[in-house]
Amino acid sequence: MKFTNEISIVNLNDDCLLHIFEYLALKDRVSLDLVCQRWKRLCSLLWKKVDVFDVCSKEVDYAYSMLKSEDDINVLACEGVFKKCFRNSKIVNLSRIEGLESTTLMDLWHYCSCHFGYQNAPTGTLNTLRNVLLKCERLEELWLCQCVVDVDDVFLSQLFAKNRNLRKLILTEYKLTGECFSNLFVKKLDTLILFGCIIQNRQHLNSAVSRASKLRTLSVSGCSLDPHTLETVNSPVSSRNLKGYDENGFYEYRCGLLYNICKLKNLTILGLRNSGLSDNMMKIISLSCTNLKVLIIDSCERIREDGLRYTASMPNLKCLDIGYIDRIADIGLLGVNKNLHVLRMNYTSFCDIAILRVLSEMKILQELDISGCRHLGDDFVESAIEIVKLRKDKIPLEIGLHDTNVSLMAISNICSLVQLNFDYSVNYEKYC
């Protein structure tokens, strides 16, 4: 009798097979379904664990490699992967779907259960996207961003009427009459972002905002809104839980409305870009918004030295953006909050001595953005590195240097605590 150490894979128990299958790419899991009934049953357990599906992420390795390559997309293989994932996914994001046929898309969105998001869709699939999207009835997040050019109020009204559990709504650069917001169920809505939208009749939007008792984040950057919309933000219902507010370009509105925004006591993030914000309003913010952690006031030309000094009395402030403000004297910079984690002063004209002095006083500053400050050179960076070296707690510092005259090759005083980033971007959410 001959003995052998070889064990057939069919003799392994279910737990061992599942452990092996978890290491396989998604495309291979589709093939496993065709082997036998037992493997098909085991694979069905794996598909249930795929609750986040994003074709632009490396986690979905096969779909990612196909959609990023220059070769023709294997539509059938994509369809097999997508169908399996869509059955159980809670978060679905198809941002780049060039090359997929309309029939495939109809199958894909048939399995969309809760979330839906897409961007930059090819023109040939727009009708399919709309038809499939209208079949969704359990959406919790809806992103419509610069893709469905002929989306109108009728389409959005139908979509809002079917999906009453929306938590997040993001609309970018659409021209709407505003009637669609009359069908928007706001009972669970906590995030509303309207970017670059033109809304002709704001009455229904005003009503929706005033009724959104759980609204936590509101952004209307670059939108064509009227003063009444800003007034509804400060209503007793909508302001109760509002944590983040962001607007851009309301300089022409009368100051009384901006005063209302400054009095929202529960805010942790406040963005008032390119607005008529004044030093007196900064004082109101410092007295009212005691929980404020992020303040974005770039391009607010009415702010002067006194306005910056009021940031020192904001106890929880961690991030301050004062970019594109060039009418503040260097002495005004010395009055900013010294407990900041992030200071953005891109495209400003503060002198190097003032910035270095502030840096020496900010012992816990983690990010300093001087992008666009072409008057700052290699000597400034060398001096900044020396200051960071003296920190007792060895807290690292990232310096944003996009569009500057700084040359990395000319920096001789390299330090592991300092990261020089010529492609800098900030994520405010991690500081909230």
Short mmCIF file of C-alpha atoms in Angstrom, two decimals:
data_model
loop_
_atom_site.label_atom_id
_atom_site.label_comp_id
_atom_site.label_asym_id
_atom_site.label_seq_id
_atom_site.Cartn_x
_atom_site.Cartn_y
_atom_site.Cartn_z
CA MET A 1 0.00 0.00 0.00
CA LYS A 2 1.36 3.41 -0.98
CA PHE A 3 0.96 6.41 1.31
CA THR A 4 1.05 9.99 0.07
CA ASN A 5 1.07 13.40 1.73
CA GLU A 6 -0.96 14.96 -1.07
CA ILE A 7 -4.49 16.07 -0.16
CA SER A 8 -7.06 16.87 -2.77
CA ILE A 9 -8.70 20.30 -2.47
CA VAL A 10 -12.11 18.64 -2.58
CA ASN A 11 -11.31 17.01 0.75
CA LEU A 12 -10.82 20.33 2.55
CA ASN A 13 -13.61 21.45 4.82
CA ASP A 14 -15.67 24.57 4.17
CA ASP A 15 -13.69 26.82 6.51
CA CYS A 16 -10.42 26.03 4.79
CA LEU A 17 -11.88 26.61 1.35
CA LEU A 18 -13.40 29.93 2.38
CA HIS A 19 -10.04 31.05 3.75
CA ILE A 20 -8.38 30.23 0.43
CA PHE A 21 -11.11 31.84 -1.65
CA GLU A 22 -10.78 35.12 0.24
CA TYR A 23 -7.33 35.65 -1.30
CA LEU A 24 -8.64 35.33 -4.86
CA ALA A 25 -9.35 38.29 -7.10
CA LEU A 26 -12.99 39.08 -7.75
CA LYS A 27 -12.81 37.84 -11.34
CA ASP A 28 -11.61 34.45 -10.08
CA ARG A 29 -14.45 34.26 -7.60
CA VAL A 30 -16.87 34.52 -10.52
CA SER A 31 -15.17 31.51 -12.12
CA LEU A 32 -15.45 29.51 -8.91
CA ASP A 33 -19.23 29.58 -9.23
CA LEU A 34 -18.93 27.36 -12.30
CA VAL A 35 -16.88 24.61 -10.68
CA CYS A 36 -19.49 22.82 -8.62
CA GLN A 37 -22.53 23.40 -6.44
CA ARG A 38 -20.51 23.30 -3.24
CA TRP A 39 -18.08 26.00 -4.40
CA LYS A 40 -20.95 28.12 -5.68
CA ARG A 41 -22.56 27.94 -2.26
CA LEU A 42 -19.33 28.93 -0.53
CA CYS A 43 -18.72 31.81 -2.92
CA SER A 44 -22.17 33.17 -2.19
CA LEU A 45 -21.00 33.64 1.41
CA LEU A 46 -18.02 35.67 0.20
CA TRP A 47 -20.12 37.94 -2.00
CA LYS A 48 -22.20 38.90 1.02
CA LYS A 49 -19.08 40.38 2.61
CA VAL A 50 -18.55 42.81 -0.28
CA ASP A 51 -20.50 45.73 1.16
CA VAL A 52 -18.45 48.54 -0.42
CA PHE A 53 -17.98 48.52 -4.17
CA ASP A 54 -15.94 51.24 -5.85
CA VAL A 55 -14.45 50.59 -9.28
CA CYS A 56 -11.92 53.36 -8.72
CA SER A 57 -10.44 51.74 -5.63
CA LYS A 58 -7.73 49.12 -5.61
CA GLU A 59 -9.80 46.88 -3.36
CA VAL A 60 -11.83 45.90 -6.41
CA ASP A 61 -8.62 44.78 -8.04
CA TYR A 62 -9.81 43.24 -11.30
CA ALA A 63 -12.38 45.89 -12.14
CA TYR A 64 -9.84 48.53 -11.23
CA SER A 65 -7.17 47.13 -13.54
CA MET A 66 -9.63 46.78 -16.42
CA LEU A 67 -11.03 50.26 -16.15
CA LYS A 68 -7.62 51.85 -15.79
CA SER A 69 -6.01 50.03 -18.72
CA GLU A 70 -5.97 51.26 -22.30
CA ASP A 71 -7.17 47.93 -23.67
CA ASP A 72 -10.78 47.15 -24.50
CA ILE A 73 -12.88 46.27 -21.50
CA ASN A 74 -14.07 42.72 -21.15
CA VAL A 75 -17.73 43.55 -20.71
CA LEU A 76 -18.81 40.03 -19.80
CA ALA A 77 -16.14 39.73 -17.14
CA CYS A 78 -17.10 43.12 -15.73
CA GLU A 79 -20.72 42.15 -15.70
CA GLY A 80 -19.97 38.99 -13.76
CA VAL A 81 -18.04 40.88 -11.10
CA PHE A 82 -20.50 43.76 -10.87
CA LYS A 83 -23.60 41.60 -10.63
CA LYS A 84 -22.19 39.64 -7.72
CA CYS A 85 -21.08 42.75 -5.86
CA PHE A 86 -24.27 44.69 -6.40
CA ARG A 87 -26.42 42.04 -4.74
CA ASN A 88 -25.13 42.91 -1.28
CA SER A 89 -23.32 46.23 -1.59
CA LYS A 90 -24.44 49.04 0.66
CA ILE A 91 -22.16 51.63 -0.91
CA VAL A 92 -21.78 51.68 -4.69
CA ASN A 93 -19.71 54.13 -6.67
CA LEU A 94 -19.27 53.76 -10.41
CA SER A 95 -17.28 56.82 -11.36
CA ARG A 96 -15.68 55.61 -14.58
CA ILE A 97 -17.75 53.25 -16.69
CA GLU A 98 -16.56 54.01 -20.21
CA GLY A 99 -16.90 50.98 -22.45
CA LEU A 100 -19.77 49.25 -20.71
CA GLU A 101 -22.79 48.50 -22.84
CA SER A 102 -26.26 49.77 -21.98
CA THR A 103 -27.58 46.25 -21.44
CA THR A 104 -24.81 45.62 -18.95
CA LEU A 105 -25.61 48.81 -17.09
CA MET A 106 -29.26 47.84 -16.81
CA ASP A 107 -28.18 44.61 -15.12
CA LEU A 108 -25.71 46.41 -12.86
CA TRP A 109 -28.07 48.99 -11.42
CA HIS A 110 -30.75 46.38 -10.95
CA TYR A 111 -28.77 45.19 -7.92
CA CYS A 112 -28.11 48.60 -6.42
CA SER A 113 -29.62 48.35 -2.93
CA CYS A 114 -28.86 51.45 -0.89
CA HIS A 115 -26.29 53.83 -2.26
CA PHE A 116 -25.70 55.28 -5.71
CA GLY A 117 -23.02 57.55 -7.08
CA TYR A 118 -21.53 58.21 -10.48
CA GLN A 119 -19.51 60.87 -12.24
CA ASN A 120 -18.38 61.60 -15.78
CA ALA A 121 -20.68 59.09 -17.44
CA PRO A 122 -20.33 58.67 -21.23
CA THR A 123 -23.05 60.27 -23.32
CA GLY A 124 -24.22 57.00 -24.82
CA THR A 125 -25.27 55.63 -21.46
CA LEU A 126 -27.10 58.64 -20.03
CA ASN A 127 -30.61 57.41 -20.86
CA THR A 128 -29.80 54.05 -19.33
CA LEU A 129 -28.46 55.68 -16.18
CA ARG A 130 -31.61 57.73 -15.73
CA ASN A 131 -33.94 54.79 -16.33
CA VAL A 132 -32.06 52.57 -13.90
CA LEU A 133 -31.74 55.28 -11.28
CA LEU A 134 -35.50 55.82 -11.30
CA LYS A 135 -35.95 52.16 -10.33
CA CYS A 136 -33.98 52.68 -7.10
CA GLU A 137 -36.21 53.07 -4.07
CA ARG A 138 -33.84 52.63 -1.13
CA LEU A 139 -31.15 55.19 -1.84
CA GLU A 140 -29.43 56.76 1.14
CA GLU A 141 -26.77 58.72 -0.72
CA LEU A 142 -27.25 60.36 -4.10
CA TRP A 143 -24.47 62.08 -6.02
CA LEU A 144 -25.25 63.74 -9.33
CA CYS A 145 -22.10 65.49 -10.39
CA GLN A 146 -21.59 67.08 -13.81
CA CYS A 147 -22.71 64.07 -15.82
CA VAL A 148 -26.44 63.93 -16.60
CA VAL A 149 -26.66 67.26 -18.39
CA ASP A 150 -30.40 67.17 -19.06
CA VAL A 151 -31.51 66.16 -15.56
CA ASP A 152 -34.44 68.41 -14.76
CA ASP A 153 -36.87 69.02 -11.93
CA VAL A 154 -39.34 66.40 -13.21
CA PHE A 155 -36.69 63.68 -13.07
CA LEU A 156 -35.47 64.72 -9.61
CA SER A 157 -39.04 65.01 -8.32
CA GLN A 158 -39.73 61.39 -9.29
CA LEU A 159 -36.46 60.28 -7.78
CA PHE A 160 -36.99 62.14 -4.50
CA ALA A 161 -40.56 60.83 -4.20
CA LYS A 162 -39.38 57.20 -4.38
CA ASN A 163 -36.46 57.54 -2.00
CA ARG A 164 -37.60 58.78 1.38
CA ASN A 165 -34.51 57.74 3.34
CA LEU A 166 -31.96 60.03 1.73
CA ARG A 167 -29.23 61.06 4.15
CA LYS A 168 -26.85 62.73 1.71
CA LEU A 169 -27.71 64.71 -1.42
CA ILE A 170 -25.03 66.26 -3.65
CA LEU A 171 -25.94 68.20 -6.79
CA THR A 172 -23.23 69.90 -8.85
CA GLU A 173 -23.69 72.54 -11.54
CA TYR A 174 -27.33 72.02 -12.46
CA LYS A 175 -29.87 74.58 -13.60
CA LEU A 176 -33.16 73.87 -11.84
CA THR A 177 -36.46 75.63 -11.35
CA GLY A 178 -36.45 74.44 -7.72
CA GLU A 179 -39.80 72.63 -7.79
CA CYS A 180 -38.08 69.27 -7.28
CA PHE A 181 -37.27 70.17 -3.67
CA SER A 182 -40.98 70.07 -2.85
CA ASN A 183 -40.75 66.25 -3.12
CA LEU A 184 -37.54 65.98 -1.12
CA PHE A 185 -38.10 64.08 2.12
CA VAL A 186 -35.82 65.70 4.68
CA LYS A 187 -36.68 63.65 7.76
CA LYS A 188 -33.32 61.82 7.66
CA LEU A 189 -31.33 64.29 5.55
CA ASP A 190 -28.08 65.23 7.30
CA THR A 191 -25.98 66.46 4.34
CA LEU A 192 -27.05 68.81 1.55
CA ILE A 193 -24.38 70.02 -0.89
CA LEU A 194 -25.31 72.25 -3.82
CA PHE A 195 -22.24 73.32 -5.78
CA GLY A 196 -22.50 75.76 -8.64
CA CYS A 197 -26.24 75.24 -9.06
CA ILE A 198 -28.62 77.82 -10.51
CA ILE A 199 -32.00 77.60 -8.80
CA GLN A 200 -34.61 79.91 -10.29
CA ASN A 201 -37.34 79.59 -7.64
CA ARG A 202 -35.91 79.05 -4.17
CA GLN A 203 -39.19 78.81 -2.27
CA HIS A 204 -39.25 74.99 -2.15
CA LEU A 205 -35.55 74.81 -1.27
CA ASN A 206 -36.07 77.28 1.54
CA SER A 207 -38.93 75.16 2.87
CA ALA A 208 -36.87 71.95 2.67
CA VAL A 209 -33.92 73.49 4.53
CA SER A 210 -36.14 74.91 7.26
CA ARG A 211 -37.77 71.49 7.82
CA ALA A 212 -34.53 69.48 7.87
CA SER A 213 -34.26 68.98 11.62
CA LYS A 214 -31.31 66.55 11.32
CA LEU A 215 -29.32 68.63 8.85
CA ARG A 216 -25.70 68.69 9.94
CA THR A 217 -23.85 69.84 6.82
CA LEU A 218 -25.03 72.48 4.37
CA SER A 219 -22.90 73.73 1.48
CA VAL A 220 -24.15 76.19 -1.15
CA SER A 221 -20.83 77.23 -2.67
CA GLY A 222 -21.10 79.06 -5.95
CA CYS A 223 -24.89 78.75 -6.06
CA SER A 224 -27.33 81.38 -7.23
CA LEU A 225 -29.45 81.73 -4.10
CA ASP A 226 -31.36 84.58 -2.56
CA PRO A 227 -31.24 86.07 0.95
CA HIS A 228 -34.32 84.11 2.05
CA THR A 229 -32.35 80.87 1.75
CA LEU A 230 -29.75 82.19 4.17
CA GLU A 231 -32.51 83.27 6.54
CA THR A 232 -33.99 79.76 6.67
CA VAL A 233 -30.61 78.38 7.73
CA ASN A 234 -30.93 80.28 10.98
CA SER A 235 -34.44 79.03 11.68
CA PRO A 236 -34.92 77.24 15.04
CA VAL A 237 -35.39 73.86 13.34
CA SER A 238 -32.55 73.81 10.83
CA SER A 239 -29.91 75.42 13.07
CA ARG A 240 -30.44 73.02 15.96
CA ASN A 241 -28.06 70.33 14.69
CA LEU A 242 -26.20 72.16 11.92
CA LYS A 243 -22.49 71.38 12.33
CA GLY A 244 -21.07 72.51 9.02
CA TYR A 245 -21.93 75.46 6.80
CA ASP A 246 -20.10 76.51 3.64
CA GLU A 247 -20.84 79.26 1.16
CA ASN A 248 -18.93 81.13 -1.51
CA GLY A 249 -19.54 84.46 -3.17
CA PHE A 250 -22.28 86.12 -1.06
CA TYR A 251 -20.42 89.39 -0.84
CA GLU A 252 -23.32 91.36 -2.26
CA TYR A 253 -25.86 90.24 0.34
CA ARG A 254 -26.64 92.61 3.17
CA CYS A 255 -24.66 92.21 6.34
CA GLY A 256 -27.66 91.28 8.47
CA LEU A 257 -27.91 87.88 6.82
CA LEU A 258 -24.23 87.12 7.40
CA TYR A 259 -24.73 88.05 11.04
CA ASN A 260 -27.35 85.27 11.24
CA ILE A 261 -24.86 82.74 9.89
CA CYS A 262 -22.24 83.86 12.41
CA LYS A 263 -24.65 83.12 15.26
CA LEU A 264 -25.06 79.40 14.53
CA LYS A 265 -23.83 78.13 17.89
CA ASN A 266 -23.33 74.43 17.07
CA LEU A 267 -21.05 74.88 14.06
CA THR A 268 -17.77 72.99 13.94
CA ILE A 269 -16.97 73.90 10.31
CA LEU A 270 -17.70 77.34 8.87
CA GLY A 271 -16.74 78.41 5.37
CA LEU A 272 -17.44 81.98 4.24
CA ARG A 273 -15.25 82.27 1.17
CA ASN A 274 -15.27 85.49 -0.84
CA SER A 275 -17.99 86.98 1.35
CA GLY A 276 -18.53 90.34 3.02
CA LEU A 277 -17.26 89.03 6.35
CA SER A 278 -15.96 91.88 8.51
CA ASP A 279 -13.93 92.22 11.71
CA ASN A 280 -17.11 92.78 13.72
CA MET A 281 -18.59 89.55 12.34
CA MET A 282 -15.39 87.73 13.32
CA LYS A 283 -16.01 88.97 16.86
CA ILE A 284 -19.54 87.52 16.79
CA ILE A 285 -18.16 84.19 15.56
CA SER A 286 -15.64 84.09 18.41
CA LEU A 287 -18.41 84.72 20.96
CA SER A 288 -21.13 82.48 19.47
CA CYS A 289 -19.41 79.58 17.72
CA THR A 290 -17.49 78.22 20.70
CA ASN A 291 -17.36 74.71 19.18
CA LEU A 292 -15.82 75.90 15.91
CA LYS A 293 -12.88 73.78 14.76
CA VAL A 294 -12.48 74.80 11.10
CA LEU A 295 -12.80 78.39 9.84
CA ILE A 296 -12.38 79.10 6.12
CA ILE A 297 -12.37 82.80 5.27
CA ASP A 298 -10.17 82.99 2.20
CA SER A 299 -10.73 85.90 -0.19
CA CYS A 300 -12.65 87.90 2.46
CA GLU A 301 -11.12 91.28 1.67
CA ARG A 302 -12.92 93.18 4.45
CA ILE A 303 -11.04 91.37 7.20
CA ARG A 304 -8.16 93.24 8.77
CA GLU A 305 -5.75 92.77 11.68
CA ASP A 306 -8.46 92.91 14.37
CA GLY A 307 -10.42 90.16 12.63
CA LEU A 308 -7.49 87.74 12.83
CA ARG A 309 -6.94 88.55 16.50
CA TYR A 310 -10.44 87.29 17.32
CA THR A 311 -9.35 83.77 16.29
CA ALA A 312 -7.21 83.69 19.44
CA SER A 313 -10.40 83.62 21.52
CA MET A 314 -11.80 80.57 19.68
CA PRO A 315 -10.90 77.79 22.15
CA ASN A 316 -11.45 74.78 19.89
CA LEU A 317 -10.19 76.19 16.58
CA LYS A 318 -7.81 73.79 14.84
CA CYS A 319 -7.82 74.86 11.19
CA LEU A 320 -7.71 78.39 9.76
CA ASP A 321 -7.72 79.32 6.07
CA ILE A 322 -6.85 82.95 5.30
CA GLY A 323 -5.66 82.47 1.73
CA TYR A 324 -5.94 85.19 -0.92
CA ILE A 325 -6.21 87.95 1.69
CA ASP A 326 -3.48 90.49 0.96
CA ARG A 327 -4.67 93.58 2.84
CA ILE A 328 -3.59 92.50 6.31
CA ALA A 329 -0.34 93.85 7.75
CA ASP A 330 2.30 91.46 9.03
CA ILE A 331 1.53 92.43 12.62
CA GLY A 332 -2.00 91.06 12.15
CA LEU A 333 -0.63 87.57 11.54
CA LEU A 334 0.96 87.61 15.00
CA GLY A 335 -2.50 87.73 16.58
CA VAL A 336 -3.85 84.43 15.21
CA ASN A 337 -4.69 81.46 17.41
CA LYS A 338 -1.45 79.74 18.47
CA ASN A 339 -3.09 76.32 19.02
CA LEU A 340 -3.83 75.68 15.35
CA HIS A 341 -3.11 72.36 13.68
CA VAL A 342 -3.55 73.71 10.14
CA LEU A 343 -2.79 77.21 8.84
CA ARG A 344 -3.48 77.94 5.18
CA MET A 345 -2.13 81.28 3.96
CA ASN A 346 -1.71 80.52 0.28
CA TYR A 347 -1.29 83.43 -2.12
CA THR A 348 -0.74 85.98 0.65
CA SER A 349 2.02 88.55 1.04
CA PHE A 350 3.07 88.11 4.68
CA CYS A 351 6.83 88.52 5.06
CA ASP A 352 9.07 85.60 5.99
CA ILE A 353 9.99 87.06 9.39
CA ALA A 354 6.35 87.29 10.49
CA ILE A 355 5.57 83.74 9.33
CA LEU A 356 8.65 82.28 11.02
CA ARG A 357 7.80 84.04 14.26
CA VAL A 358 4.27 82.65 14.22
CA LEU A 359 5.64 79.19 13.38
CA SER A 360 7.96 79.33 16.39
CA GLU A 361 4.97 80.06 18.64
CA MET A 362 2.74 77.35 17.18
CA LYS A 363 4.15 74.28 18.89
CA ILE A 364 1.49 71.86 17.61
CA LEU A 365 1.07 73.14 14.04
CA GLN A 366 1.01 70.14 11.69
CA GLU A 367 0.26 71.72 8.29
CA LEU A 368 1.40 75.07 6.89
CA ASP A 369 0.32 76.01 3.38
CA ILE A 370 2.28 78.80 1.71
CA SER A 371 1.40 77.79 -1.84
CA GLY A 372 1.56 80.71 -4.26
CA CYS A 373 3.76 82.81 -1.95
CA ARG A 374 6.48 83.39 -4.53
CA HIS A 375 8.33 85.87 -2.34
CA LEU A 376 9.28 83.01 0.01
CA GLY A 377 12.31 81.00 -1.07
CA ASP A 378 14.77 78.33 0.00
CA ASP A 379 16.08 80.39 2.94
CA PHE A 380 12.60 80.50 4.44
CA VAL A 381 12.23 76.72 4.24
CA GLU A 382 15.67 76.22 5.80
CA SER A 383 14.70 78.47 8.72
CA ALA A 384 11.34 76.70 9.14
CA ILE A 385 13.11 73.35 9.36
CA GLU A 386 15.39 74.68 12.10
CA ILE A 387 12.34 75.85 14.10
CA VAL A 388 10.63 72.46 13.83
CA LYS A 389 13.81 70.74 15.01
CA LEU A 390 13.56 72.65 18.28
CA ARG A 391 10.09 71.29 19.10
CA LYS A 392 10.22 69.38 22.36
CA ASP A 393 7.35 67.03 21.46
CA LYS A 394 8.82 66.32 17.98
CA ILE A 395 5.52 67.08 16.25
CA PRO A 396 6.05 66.84 12.46
CA LEU A 397 5.13 69.62 10.03
CA GLU A 398 3.96 69.43 6.43
CA ILE A 399 4.62 72.52 4.32
CA GLY A 400 2.62 73.13 1.13
CA LEU A 401 4.86 74.65 -1.53
CA HIS A 402 2.80 74.52 -4.72
CA ASP A 403 3.51 77.39 -7.11
CA THR A 404 6.48 78.76 -5.16
CA ASN A 405 10.12 79.46 -6.00
CA VAL A 406 11.37 76.86 -3.54
CA SER A 407 13.68 74.23 -5.02
CA LEU A 408 13.87 70.88 -3.26
CA MET A 409 17.38 70.30 -4.62
CA ALA A 410 18.58 73.50 -2.97
CA ILE A 411 17.43 72.47 0.51
CA SER A 412 20.44 71.09 2.37
CA ASN A 413 18.96 71.04 5.86
CA ILE A 414 16.70 67.99 5.41
CA CYS A 415 14.78 66.85 8.49
CA SER A 416 12.56 63.82 9.00
CA LEU A 417 10.08 65.96 10.95
CA VAL A 418 9.40 68.22 7.95
CA GLN A 419 7.62 67.10 4.79
CA LEU A 420 7.84 69.42 1.78
CA ASN A 421 4.77 68.91 -0.39
CA PHE A 422 4.57 70.52 -3.83
CA ASP A 423 1.10 69.06 -4.43
CA TYR A 424 -0.53 69.98 -1.14
CA SER A 425 -4.18 69.47 -0.22
CA VAL A 426 -5.88 69.48 3.16
CA ASN A 427 -8.53 67.21 4.65
CA TYR A 428 -10.40 69.23 7.25
CA GLU A 429 -12.62 66.33 8.32
CA LYS A 430 -9.82 64.56 10.17
CA TYR A 431 -9.52 67.53 12.52
CA CYS A 432 -13.22 67.59 13.44
#
